[in-house]
Short mmCIF file of C-alpha atoms in Angstrom, two decimals:
data_model
loop_
_atom_site.label_atom_id
_atom_site.label_comp_id
_atom_site.label_asym_id
_atom_site.label_seq_id
_atom_site.Cartn_x
_atom_site.Cartn_y
_atom_site.Cartn_z
CA MET A 220 13.35 -3.12 47.72
CA LEU A 221 13.58 -5.78 45.03
CA GLN A 222 14.97 -9.32 45.43
CA PRO A 223 17.06 -10.64 42.10
CA GLY A 224 16.92 -14.32 40.87
CA ARG A 225 14.18 -16.43 41.15
CA PRO A 226 12.22 -17.37 43.94
CA PRO A 227 12.37 -21.17 45.94
CA GLU A 228 10.87 -23.92 43.38
CA ARG A 229 7.85 -24.90 45.44
CA SER A 230 7.06 -21.31 45.70
CA VAL A 231 6.73 -20.79 41.77
CA VAL A 232 4.67 -23.45 41.81
CA VAL A 233 2.61 -22.08 44.23
CA SER A 234 2.72 -18.63 42.07
CA LEU A 235 1.58 -20.36 38.81
CA PHE A 236 -1.01 -22.01 40.69
CA LEU A 237 -2.22 -18.52 41.75
CA ILE A 238 -1.82 -17.24 38.41
CA ALA A 239 -3.86 -19.84 36.77
CA VAL A 240 -6.46 -19.30 39.70
CA ILE A 241 -6.72 -15.67 38.68
CA VAL A 242 -6.74 -16.25 34.92
CA GLY A 243 -9.85 -19.13 35.50
CA ALA A 244 -11.74 -17.32 37.02
CA GLY A 245 -11.42 -13.74 34.94
CA ALA A 246 -12.21 -16.32 32.05
CA ALA A 247 -15.16 -18.05 34.05
CA ALA A 248 -16.79 -14.65 34.92
CA PHE A 249 -16.46 -13.38 31.45
CA ALA A 250 -18.00 -17.28 30.09
CA TYR A 251 -21.32 -16.90 32.67
CA THR A 252 -21.77 -13.03 31.71
CA ALA A 253 -22.08 -14.34 28.44
CA GLY A 254 -24.46 -17.58 29.05
CA TRP A 255 -22.33 -19.97 28.63
CA PHE A 256 -22.94 -21.82 31.55
CA SER A 257 -27.06 -20.50 31.67
CA PRO A 258 -29.04 -22.58 29.46
CA GLN A 259 -32.33 -21.34 30.78
CA ARG A 260 -31.25 -17.79 29.73
CA LEU A 261 -33.87 -16.44 26.98
CA THR A 262 -31.18 -14.89 24.43
CA PRO A 263 -31.30 -12.67 21.61
CA ASP A 264 -29.82 -15.74 19.35
CA LYS A 265 -32.32 -17.96 20.89
CA LEU A 266 -35.20 -15.73 20.33
CA VAL A 267 -34.45 -15.03 16.61
CA ASP A 268 -33.64 -18.58 15.96
CA ALA A 269 -37.15 -19.78 17.47
CA PHE A 270 -38.99 -17.85 14.25
CA ALA A 271 -36.66 -20.14 11.51
CA PRO A 272 -39.08 -22.71 9.92
CA PRO A 273 -37.40 -26.63 9.90
CA THR A 274 -36.00 -25.33 6.33
CA GLY A 275 -34.60 -22.59 7.81
CA PRO A 276 -34.73 -19.09 8.12
CA ALA A 277 -34.89 -16.53 4.78
CA LEU A 278 -31.16 -15.35 4.43
CA GLY A 279 -31.16 -11.73 3.77
CA HIS A 280 -34.51 -10.78 4.83
CA ARG A 281 -36.33 -9.95 7.95
CA ARG A 282 -36.36 -12.97 10.15
CA ASN A 283 -40.39 -12.20 11.11
CA HIS A 284 -42.65 -10.05 9.46
CA ALA A 285 -39.98 -11.00 6.30
CA LYS A 286 -42.43 -9.59 3.59
CA GLY A 287 -42.77 -6.13 2.90
CA ILE A 288 -42.58 -2.93 0.71
CA CYS A 289 -40.86 0.13 1.32
CA PHE A 290 -42.95 3.67 1.53
CA THR A 291 -42.07 7.13 2.00
CA GLY A 292 -43.98 10.03 3.20
CA MET A 293 -44.26 12.60 5.54
CA PHE A 294 -45.40 13.27 9.05
CA ASP A 295 -47.70 16.34 9.64
CA ALA A 296 -47.91 17.46 13.49
CA ASN A 297 -50.69 19.57 14.13
CA GLY A 298 -48.66 20.58 17.66
CA ALA A 299 -51.35 19.08 19.72
CA GLY A 300 -48.38 16.55 20.95
CA THR A 301 -46.73 19.10 22.75
CA ALA A 302 -48.82 18.81 25.44
CA LEU A 303 -47.84 15.34 26.12
CA SER A 304 -44.11 15.37 24.32
CA ARG A 305 -41.04 17.73 24.27
CA ALA A 306 -40.04 16.03 21.36
CA GLN A 307 -39.53 18.34 18.48
CA VAL A 308 -41.53 15.97 16.16
CA PHE A 309 -44.71 16.96 17.73
CA SER A 310 -44.26 20.51 17.43
CA ARG A 311 -46.23 22.29 14.35
CA GLY A 312 -44.78 21.18 11.44
CA GLN A 313 -43.85 18.48 8.30
CA TYR A 314 -41.26 15.84 9.20
CA PRO A 315 -39.87 13.10 6.06
CA VAL A 316 -41.04 9.67 6.90
CA ALA A 317 -39.47 6.10 5.61
CA GLY A 318 -41.86 3.26 6.33
CA ARG A 319 -42.49 -0.70 5.02
CA PHE A 320 -46.19 -2.04 5.21
CA ASN A 321 -45.67 -5.84 6.01
CA PHE A 322 -47.36 -9.08 7.38
CA SER A 323 -46.54 -11.28 10.01
CA THR A 324 -44.27 -14.23 8.33
CA VAL A 325 -41.19 -15.81 8.04
CA ASN A 326 -41.86 -16.22 4.61
CA PRO A 327 -41.11 -13.65 2.52
CA ASN A 328 -42.84 -15.29 -0.56
CA ALA A 329 -45.70 -15.76 1.23
CA PRO A 330 -49.20 -15.41 -0.05
CA ASP A 331 -50.61 -11.90 1.03
CA ALA A 332 -53.96 -13.82 1.83
CA THR A 333 -52.81 -15.37 4.74
CA ALA A 334 -51.80 -11.88 5.99
CA ARG A 335 -53.58 -11.98 9.65
CA VAL A 336 -51.05 -9.78 11.73
CA ARG A 337 -50.53 -6.85 9.19
CA GLY A 338 -48.07 -4.03 10.24
CA LEU A 339 -46.51 -0.75 9.73
CA GLY A 340 -43.14 0.35 10.04
CA LEU A 341 -42.23 4.09 10.77
CA ARG A 342 -39.19 6.20 11.42
CA ILE A 343 -40.23 9.99 11.24
CA ALA A 344 -36.82 11.92 11.33
CA THR A 345 -36.96 15.91 13.03
CA PRO A 346 -34.31 18.76 11.94
CA ASP A 347 -32.98 18.38 15.68
CA GLY A 348 -30.86 14.48 14.21
CA GLN A 349 -33.30 12.97 16.40
CA GLU A 350 -35.43 9.83 14.52
CA TRP A 351 -38.69 8.14 16.31
CA ARG A 352 -38.64 4.85 14.92
CA SER A 353 -41.88 2.11 15.69
CA ALA A 354 -43.05 -0.53 14.29
CA MET A 355 -47.00 -1.47 15.11
CA ILE A 356 -49.19 -3.89 14.09
CA ASP A 357 -52.69 -4.13 13.46
CA PRO A 358 -54.44 -6.37 16.37
CA PRO A 359 -55.92 -4.53 18.78
CA PHE A 360 -53.69 -6.16 21.92
CA PHE A 361 -50.80 -8.66 21.80
CA ALA A 362 -50.98 -12.72 22.00
CA VAL A 363 -49.10 -12.52 25.19
CA SER A 364 -48.09 -11.07 28.40
CA THR A 365 -44.37 -11.27 28.50
CA PRO A 366 -41.62 -11.90 25.85
CA ARG A 367 -40.99 -15.45 27.44
CA ALA A 368 -44.42 -16.00 26.52
CA PHE A 369 -43.73 -15.21 23.21
CA TYR A 370 -40.65 -17.11 23.02
CA GLY A 371 -43.00 -20.18 24.62
CA LEU A 372 -45.43 -19.11 21.50
CA LEU A 373 -43.02 -19.61 19.10
CA ILE A 374 -41.76 -22.71 20.29
CA ALA A 375 -44.84 -24.92 20.81
CA SER A 376 -46.51 -23.24 17.42
CA GLY A 377 -43.47 -24.57 15.41
CA SER A 378 -43.84 -27.81 17.52
CA LYS A 379 -44.03 -31.31 16.31
CA ASP A 380 -45.79 -32.39 19.30
CA PRO A 381 -49.57 -32.62 18.51
CA ASN A 382 -50.68 -31.15 22.80
CA ALA A 383 -47.61 -28.05 22.22
CA MET A 384 -50.09 -25.63 21.32
CA LYS A 385 -52.86 -26.61 23.64
CA ASN A 386 -50.37 -26.78 26.62
CA PHE A 387 -49.30 -23.81 25.63
CA ALA A 388 -53.01 -22.05 25.49
CA ALA A 389 -53.61 -23.72 29.39
CA ALA A 390 -50.31 -22.04 30.71
CA HIS A 391 -51.36 -18.55 28.68
CA PRO A 392 -54.80 -18.14 29.14
CA GLU A 393 -54.65 -14.51 27.58
CA ILE A 394 -53.98 -15.79 24.13
CA ALA A 395 -57.72 -17.19 24.24
CA ALA A 396 -58.59 -13.41 23.20
CA PHE A 397 -56.26 -13.40 20.62
CA GLY A 398 -57.34 -16.14 19.32
CA ALA A 399 -60.95 -14.92 19.32
CA TRP A 400 -59.68 -11.81 17.62
CA ALA A 401 -57.78 -13.32 14.46
CA HIS A 402 -60.96 -16.11 14.49
CA SER A 403 -63.42 -13.02 13.75
CA ALA A 404 -62.08 -9.47 12.85
CA PRO A 405 -62.55 -8.38 9.66
CA TRP A 406 -60.07 -9.11 6.80
CA THR A 407 -59.56 -6.10 4.29
CA GLY A 408 -58.16 -5.92 1.08
CA SER A 409 -55.41 -3.39 1.77
CA TYR A 410 -52.68 -1.85 3.82
CA ALA A 411 -54.73 1.86 3.53
CA GLU A 412 -57.48 0.33 5.28
CA ASP A 413 -55.96 -1.17 8.25
CA ARG A 414 -55.54 0.35 12.34
CA TYR A 415 -51.89 0.09 13.45
CA ASN A 416 -51.58 -0.34 16.94
CA SER A 417 -47.99 0.35 19.02
CA LEU A 418 -49.23 -2.36 21.60
CA ASN A 419 -46.14 -1.31 23.86
CA SER A 420 -47.02 1.24 25.97
CA PHE A 421 -43.99 4.14 26.19
CA VAL A 422 -43.11 7.32 28.33
CA PHE A 423 -43.94 11.03 26.99
CA VAL A 424 -42.04 13.33 28.92
CA ASP A 425 -43.11 16.99 28.23
CA GLY A 426 -41.37 20.28 28.39
CA GLY A 427 -42.17 20.59 31.91
CA GLY A 428 -40.61 17.06 32.96
CA ARG A 429 -43.96 15.53 33.05
CA GLU A 430 -44.59 12.05 32.14
CA SER A 431 -47.35 10.30 30.45
CA VAL A 432 -47.62 6.50 30.02
CA VAL A 433 -49.23 6.75 26.73
CA ARG A 434 -50.14 4.16 23.24
CA TRP A 435 -50.49 5.28 20.05
CA SER A 436 -52.26 4.23 17.10
CA LEU A 437 -52.63 5.09 13.59
CA LEU A 438 -56.16 5.01 12.24
CA PRO A 439 -56.51 5.36 8.42
CA ALA A 440 -58.55 7.98 7.07
CA ALA A 441 -59.46 5.33 4.38
CA GLN A 442 -62.90 3.39 4.87
CA PRO A 443 -62.19 -0.11 5.89
CA VAL A 444 -63.83 -2.84 3.65
CA ALA A 445 -64.47 -6.18 5.03
CA VAL A 446 -63.21 -8.90 2.51
CA PRO A 447 -63.79 -12.42 3.24
CA PRO A 448 -60.23 -14.16 3.28
CA GLU A 449 -61.76 -16.54 0.50
CA ASP A 450 -62.30 -13.98 -1.61
CA LEU A 451 -58.83 -12.37 -0.74
CA ALA A 452 -57.10 -15.62 -1.83
CA LYS A 453 -58.48 -15.66 -5.36
CA ARG A 454 -56.84 -12.07 -5.69
CA GLY A 455 -53.06 -13.45 -6.46
CA PRO A 456 -50.36 -13.87 -4.21
CA ASP A 457 -49.20 -10.16 -3.98
CA PHE A 458 -52.16 -8.10 -4.45
CA LEU A 459 -51.59 -6.29 -1.25
CA GLU A 460 -48.41 -5.04 -2.57
CA GLN A 461 -49.84 -4.44 -6.00
CA GLU A 462 -53.08 -2.63 -4.42
CA ILE A 463 -50.80 -0.45 -2.30
CA VAL A 464 -49.07 0.71 -5.28
CA LYS A 465 -51.91 1.64 -7.48
CA ARG A 466 -53.73 3.36 -4.26
CA VAL A 467 -51.03 5.65 -3.63
CA GLY A 468 -50.51 6.17 -7.61
CA THR A 469 -54.23 8.00 -7.14
CA GLY A 470 -53.13 9.93 -4.49
CA PRO A 471 -51.34 9.87 -0.88
CA GLN A 472 -52.94 7.72 1.73
CA ARG A 473 -53.36 9.02 4.98
CA TRP A 474 -53.30 7.72 9.19
CA THR A 475 -54.33 9.76 12.26
CA MET A 476 -51.57 9.36 14.40
CA ALA A 477 -53.80 9.03 17.66
CA VAL A 478 -51.93 9.08 21.22
CA THR A 479 -53.94 7.42 24.35
CA VAL A 480 -52.90 7.94 27.84
CA ALA A 481 -53.17 5.85 30.92
CA ASN A 482 -55.32 5.81 33.58
CA PRO A 483 -53.37 5.51 36.87
CA GLY A 484 -53.78 1.43 37.70
CA ASP A 485 -53.98 0.32 34.18
CA SER A 486 -51.81 -2.38 32.97
CA THR A 487 -49.26 -0.58 31.11
CA ALA A 488 -46.42 -3.18 31.22
CA ASP A 489 -48.94 -6.21 29.69
CA PRO A 490 -49.47 -5.43 25.95
CA SER A 491 -51.86 -8.30 25.62
CA LYS A 492 -54.36 -6.22 28.02
CA ALA A 493 -56.13 -3.28 25.89
CA TRP A 494 -56.70 0.14 27.33
CA PRO A 495 -60.72 0.88 28.13
CA SER A 496 -61.76 2.79 25.39
CA ASP A 497 -62.65 6.11 27.43
CA ARG A 498 -58.67 6.83 27.89
CA ARG A 499 -57.52 10.33 27.08
CA THR A 500 -56.75 10.22 23.54
CA ILE A 501 -55.00 13.55 21.42
CA GLU A 502 -54.54 13.25 17.65
CA VAL A 503 -50.86 14.53 17.09
CA GLY A 504 -50.66 14.92 13.32
CA THR A 505 -51.16 12.84 10.12
CA LEU A 506 -49.08 10.43 8.42
CA VAL A 507 -48.70 10.90 4.75
CA VAL A 508 -47.41 7.99 2.84
CA GLN A 509 -46.63 9.44 -0.66
CA GLN A 510 -45.14 6.82 -2.53
CA ILE A 511 -44.66 3.23 -2.87
CA GLU A 512 -40.80 1.58 -3.60
CA ALA A 513 -39.98 -1.93 -3.28
CA GLU A 514 -37.91 -3.35 -0.74
CA ARG A 515 -35.20 -4.88 -2.67
CA ASP A 516 -33.58 -1.79 -3.58
CA GLY A 517 -36.33 0.58 -1.34
CA PRO A 518 -35.31 2.98 1.61
CA CYS A 519 -36.65 0.35 3.82
CA ARG A 520 -34.54 -2.61 3.02
CA ASP A 521 -31.70 -1.66 5.65
CA ILE A 522 -33.77 0.44 8.19
CA ASN A 523 -34.36 -1.82 11.61
CA PHE A 524 -37.68 -0.52 12.93
CA ASP A 525 -35.94 -0.47 16.55
CA PRO A 526 -38.92 0.71 18.81
CA THR A 527 -36.34 1.77 20.98
CA VAL A 528 -35.18 4.90 18.82
CA LEU A 529 -36.46 7.29 21.04
CA PRO A 530 -36.20 11.38 20.46
CA ASP A 531 -35.75 12.79 23.89
CA GLY A 532 -38.96 13.53 25.34
CA MET A 533 -40.03 9.87 24.73
CA ARG A 534 -38.56 6.69 26.61
CA THR A 535 -39.36 3.18 26.80
CA SER A 536 -41.92 2.60 30.57
CA ASP A 537 -42.24 -0.79 32.78
CA ASP A 538 -43.75 -3.05 29.61
CA PRO A 539 -40.58 -4.87 28.72
CA PHE A 540 -41.26 -5.96 24.80
CA PRO A 541 -39.29 -3.10 23.62
CA ALA A 542 -36.40 -4.09 25.09
CA ALA A 543 -36.90 -7.46 24.19
CA ARG A 544 -37.67 -6.28 20.62
CA SER A 545 -34.46 -4.05 20.46
CA ALA A 546 -32.56 -7.01 21.49
CA ALA A 547 -33.85 -9.67 18.34
CA TYR A 548 -33.75 -7.03 15.77
CA ALA A 549 -30.63 -5.56 16.07
CA ARG A 550 -29.50 -9.97 16.10
CA SER A 551 -32.11 -10.32 12.92
CA TYR A 552 -30.17 -6.79 11.31
CA ALA A 553 -26.66 -8.03 12.17
CA ARG A 554 -27.76 -11.63 10.66
CA ARG A 555 -29.72 -10.22 7.57
CA THR A 556 -26.79 -7.55 6.65
CA ALA A 557 -24.16 -10.36 6.17
CA GLU A 558 -26.28 -12.58 3.93
CA ALA A 559 -26.88 -9.74 1.40
CA ALA A 560 -25.51 -11.95 -1.33
CA ASP A 561 -28.56 -14.83 -0.56
CA TYR A 562 -30.94 -11.42 -1.25
CA PRO A 563 -29.37 -9.66 -4.17
CA ARG A 564 -30.15 -5.81 -4.86
CA THR A 565 -30.87 -5.23 -8.62
CA ALA A 566 -27.40 -3.82 -10.05
CA THR A 567 -28.62 -0.02 -11.72
CA GLY A 568 -27.78 2.47 -9.18
CA ALA A 569 -28.30 0.97 -6.14
CA LYS A 570 -26.06 0.99 -3.31
CA PRO A 571 -24.10 -2.16 -1.46
CA MET B 260 20.71 9.98 28.30
CA ILE B 261 17.51 9.91 30.85
CA ALA B 262 18.10 8.74 34.07
CA ALA B 263 17.39 5.17 34.51
CA ARG B 264 13.05 5.55 35.01
CA ARG B 265 12.12 2.68 36.57
CA HIS B 266 8.41 3.40 36.92
CA PHE B 267 5.91 4.84 34.69
CA THR B 268 4.75 8.14 35.05
CA PRO B 269 2.13 8.57 37.55
CA LEU B 270 -0.35 10.27 35.28
CA GLN B 271 0.56 6.96 32.76
CA ARG B 272 0.13 4.55 36.40
CA VAL B 273 -3.46 6.42 36.43
CA LEU B 274 -4.44 5.85 33.09
CA HIS B 275 -3.67 2.45 32.98
CA TRP B 276 -5.96 1.20 35.79
CA LEU B 277 -8.32 3.37 35.15
CA MET B 278 -8.89 2.23 31.81
CA ALA B 279 -8.14 -1.01 32.84
CA ILE B 280 -11.81 -0.46 34.80
CA CYS B 281 -13.23 0.82 32.02
CA VAL B 282 -12.19 -2.08 29.53
CA LEU B 283 -12.88 -5.21 31.43
CA ALA B 284 -16.29 -3.31 32.38
CA MET B 285 -16.89 -2.75 28.86
CA LEU B 286 -16.46 -6.58 27.62
CA PHE B 287 -18.37 -7.78 30.45
CA ILE B 288 -21.27 -5.37 29.55
CA GLY B 289 -21.16 -6.36 25.88
CA VAL B 290 -20.92 -9.98 26.38
CA GLY B 291 -23.69 -9.35 28.84
CA MET B 292 -25.71 -6.87 26.96
CA VAL B 293 -26.00 -9.52 23.73
CA SER B 294 -26.91 -12.16 25.41
CA THR B 295 -30.23 -11.19 27.14
CA ILE B 296 -33.78 -9.70 26.15
CA MET B 297 -34.55 -7.78 29.44
CA PRO B 298 -35.17 -4.23 30.15
CA LYS B 299 -31.18 -4.43 31.48
CA TYR B 300 -30.61 -4.87 28.03
CA LEU B 301 -31.22 -1.39 27.32
CA THR B 302 -29.94 0.00 29.92
CA LEU B 303 -26.09 -2.18 29.02
CA VAL B 304 -26.40 -0.50 25.94
CA SER B 305 -27.37 2.67 27.23
CA ILE B 306 -23.69 2.68 29.11
CA HIS B 307 -21.77 0.38 26.55
CA LYS B 308 -21.75 3.64 24.10
CA PRO B 309 -20.64 6.89 26.04
CA LEU B 310 -18.47 4.57 27.93
CA GLY B 311 -16.57 3.64 24.55
CA ILE B 312 -16.51 6.85 23.53
CA ALA B 313 -14.64 7.56 26.91
CA ILE B 314 -11.79 5.10 26.36
CA LEU B 315 -11.57 6.48 22.85
CA VAL B 316 -10.56 9.92 24.35
CA LEU B 317 -8.38 8.42 26.82
CA ALA B 318 -6.72 5.61 24.86
CA LEU B 319 -6.21 8.67 22.62
CA ILE B 320 -4.64 11.15 25.40
CA ARG B 321 -2.25 7.84 26.50
CA LEU B 322 -0.90 7.67 23.81
CA GLY B 323 0.44 10.89 23.46
CA VAL B 324 1.14 10.44 26.89
CA ARG B 325 3.14 7.34 26.20
CA LEU B 326 4.98 8.72 22.85
CA ARG B 327 5.85 11.80 25.24
CA TYR B 328 7.25 10.42 28.32
CA GLY B 329 7.79 7.09 26.95
CA ALA B 330 8.61 3.71 28.99
CA PRO B 331 10.56 2.10 31.62
CA ALA B 332 12.92 -0.44 29.91
CA LEU B 333 12.59 -4.39 30.04
CA PRO B 334 14.89 -5.46 32.40
CA ALA B 335 17.98 -6.66 30.65
CA ASP B 336 18.04 -10.54 31.40
CA LEU B 337 14.65 -11.09 29.70
CA PRO B 338 14.46 -13.30 27.08
CA GLU B 339 14.33 -11.26 23.62
CA PRO B 340 11.15 -13.50 22.36
CA MET B 341 9.56 -12.48 25.57
CA LYS B 342 10.52 -8.91 24.93
CA LEU B 343 9.11 -8.74 21.42
CA ALA B 344 6.07 -10.64 22.83
CA ALA B 345 5.27 -7.71 25.40
CA HIS B 346 5.83 -4.90 22.86
CA LEU B 347 3.70 -6.84 20.20
CA SER B 348 0.93 -7.35 22.67
CA HIS B 349 0.95 -3.75 23.83
CA VAL B 350 1.20 -2.02 20.32
CA VAL B 351 -2.76 -4.65 20.04
CA LEU B 352 -3.72 -3.39 23.09
CA TYR B 353 -3.28 0.00 21.49
CA ALA B 354 -5.02 -0.68 18.69
CA LEU B 355 -7.82 -2.28 19.91
CA MET B 356 -8.61 0.49 22.65
CA ILE B 357 -8.27 2.66 20.18
CA GLY B 358 -10.08 0.96 17.13
CA MET B 359 -12.97 -1.15 19.11
CA PRO B 360 -14.70 2.47 19.83
CA LEU B 361 -14.15 3.53 16.18
CA ILE B 362 -15.60 0.30 15.23
CA GLY B 363 -18.35 0.62 17.11
CA TRP B 364 -18.77 3.91 16.30
CA ALA B 365 -18.80 2.93 12.27
CA MET B 366 -20.57 -0.07 12.74
CA LEU B 367 -23.89 2.27 14.15
CA SER B 368 -23.01 5.05 11.35
CA ALA B 369 -23.54 1.90 9.13
CA ALA B 370 -27.04 1.07 10.04
CA GLY B 371 -28.13 4.49 9.88
CA TYR B 372 -28.87 5.15 13.37
CA PRO B 373 -28.91 8.21 14.91
CA ILE B 374 -25.91 7.62 17.96
CA VAL B 375 -27.36 9.02 20.89
CA LEU B 376 -24.64 8.82 23.74
CA PHE B 377 -27.13 10.86 26.68
CA ALA B 378 -29.46 12.57 26.83
CA GLY B 379 -29.33 15.69 24.03
CA VAL B 380 -25.75 14.51 23.06
CA HIS B 381 -25.53 13.09 19.58
CA LEU B 382 -22.45 11.73 17.29
CA PRO B 383 -22.38 12.45 13.83
CA ALA B 384 -21.94 9.68 11.34
CA ILE B 385 -18.25 8.55 10.21
CA ALA B 386 -19.18 5.98 7.92
CA PRO B 387 -21.65 5.74 5.44
CA GLN B 388 -24.92 3.53 5.10
CA SER B 389 -24.41 0.32 4.02
CA ALA B 390 -25.46 -3.03 5.01
CA ASN B 391 -22.16 -4.85 4.01
CA LEU B 392 -20.00 -2.51 5.69
CA HIS B 393 -22.26 -2.85 8.62
CA ALA B 394 -22.01 -6.71 8.58
CA LEU B 395 -18.27 -5.93 8.23
CA LEU B 396 -17.96 -3.70 10.87
CA TRP B 397 -20.63 -5.48 13.19
CA ALA B 398 -18.26 -9.43 12.83
CA ALA B 399 -15.01 -7.06 13.62
CA HIS B 400 -16.67 -5.66 17.09
CA PHE B 401 -17.73 -9.08 18.15
CA TYR B 402 -14.62 -10.92 17.32
CA LEU B 403 -12.04 -8.52 18.19
CA ALA B 404 -13.99 -8.12 21.73
CA PHE B 405 -13.36 -11.65 22.19
CA LEU B 406 -9.48 -11.24 20.73
CA PHE B 407 -9.06 -8.24 23.00
CA PHE B 408 -10.20 -10.15 26.34
CA ALA B 409 -8.23 -12.96 25.49
CA LEU B 410 -5.02 -10.72 25.16
CA ILE B 411 -6.23 -9.20 28.09
CA LEU B 412 -5.97 -12.36 30.68
CA MET B 413 -2.32 -13.08 28.80
CA HIS B 414 -1.74 -9.38 29.77
CA ALA B 415 -2.36 -9.76 33.37
CA ALA B 416 -0.60 -13.27 33.44
CA ALA B 417 2.45 -12.00 32.58
CA ALA B 418 2.19 -9.15 34.86
CA LEU B 419 1.33 -11.63 37.34
CA PHE B 420 4.46 -13.61 36.27
CA HIS B 421 6.61 -10.50 36.41
CA ALA B 422 5.64 -9.89 39.96
CA LEU B 423 5.48 -13.46 41.83
CA ILE B 424 7.86 -15.33 39.94
CA ARG B 425 10.43 -13.35 37.85
CA ARG B 426 10.28 -10.78 40.96
CA ASP B 427 12.33 -8.52 38.43
CA GLY B 428 10.52 -4.77 38.93
CA VAL B 429 8.73 -5.10 36.05
CA PHE B 430 4.76 -5.36 37.61
CA GLU B 431 6.35 -2.47 40.27
CA ALA B 432 7.05 -0.08 36.53
CA MET B 433 2.87 0.44 36.36
CA ALA B 434 1.87 -0.93 40.02
CA PRO B 435 -1.10 1.59 41.45
CA VAL B 436 1.17 2.52 44.45
CA PRO B 437 2.93 5.90 44.93
CA ILE B 438 6.95 4.35 44.63
CA ARG B 439 9.13 7.00 44.46
CA ASP B 440 11.42 5.99 41.62
CA ALA B 441 14.42 5.61 44.06
CA VAL B 442 17.69 3.37 43.07
CA SER B 443 20.53 2.02 45.47
CA PRO B 444 23.68 4.16 45.47
CA ALA B 445 25.16 0.78 44.14
CA GLU B 446 22.42 -0.10 41.41
CA SER B 447 22.46 3.41 39.97
CA THR B 448 26.96 3.16 39.64
CA ARG B 449 26.36 0.15 37.65
CA ARG B 450 24.08 1.63 35.98
CA ALA B 451 25.95 4.82 34.99
CA ARG B 452 28.79 1.81 33.79
CA ALA B 453 26.76 0.12 31.42
#
């Protein structure tokens, strides 16, 4: 039963000490989980911070691929994708699309002629309320093998140490292939002539539960025309955006969505390793871009093209990048939505 | 007058301890998931959302139970400021248990994400898509989580203070042991006269 009255003095001290220990241990466990004792841990904050130029990030904008333009249209599925995935988006039909043409830069005012790596963000919505979001870029393989290596690349390329990139390349030899691509691959004068690739692998699950590891690409219907980069520089700082506005104005632009299935043994966890070109590929439908809108008040501005937003019938694979991208994009989105005042919408009709 | 009950009902005690585990798990999962870019980030997020909704449902049930059955009175000799602090802190804890899941749900709605709890189960949006609203809700969810954890630590410290130092029956009122609400004859006579 209860003992009324306070216990003896020494027991009070011991009890207070015990309470302090328990509370302290709880707080310490929390702090450890949060990473406050682990300076080595690569956090989403660190990864996003690593993109910022010395002058600071472009407030209100995406922390990478900061310059871009919105598009809307539809995805016309031909039904062939149902062989690989039970996602509704592959059933024959047309599904609304919102997306964004962009290129890899931290500066939303970078000249378009500097766009070596171009990207396409995509959101396809299906009547069952699900969405397939993807953010693709045009290199045929990624520059590095792991998210931590990507962080190292950001640090090295922003470093004042003249040997930083050389040391990085020595530690990460896979970047040589990417460098070769960047140096030799033709440049086009239009977003519509570029092929966009998922690079990361994902798992498709069919109606019977069978799984396939896949990557996908958007193959342009437009014939790519190689243009020397020096000529692109003469076209003006926003030529990519102006060109796609004009081009879509003359008619919808199309890409074939091609899904490639990995063979057993193919490297599914390393996006710097392309798969051999003989892998089984299924064309599952056509992306039709019908309208272009500027990003400032456009439909793509507040979309986070998080590649892990997937419908039932798709899931992440052992590729570590989608998780890292999801974590980093969420951080970038949290920051830029809090900075809306730094990238104001125009007054009329725009939602805050 | 209801006979002087010195314990919460068994249902209330079950809810308290079950939710204590769930809420602590949520706070650790939350603070852990935003500090990693490893694949476990996705796993933690995929637990955080349905667990948050589970806590919301349990908290609403618990609120109803609390309104129905009330709580044992605090000891008569507990100083008034301490009683006030106890009542206020419990109100805030209820507000957080119900508010945090709603803020998280509204935050995802304001970002325009499909809100998937687990395979096939979607929640509707409860807020319009809005960058400003998202930013506000994100900040609220983030900072209130730290407040929530600090309050839980204080709550645990106070509970242990009652248990080890004051030894006044307050801890036993919620203790997860099947104590029957037995009162000694002397004690019940004293109370009847009070």
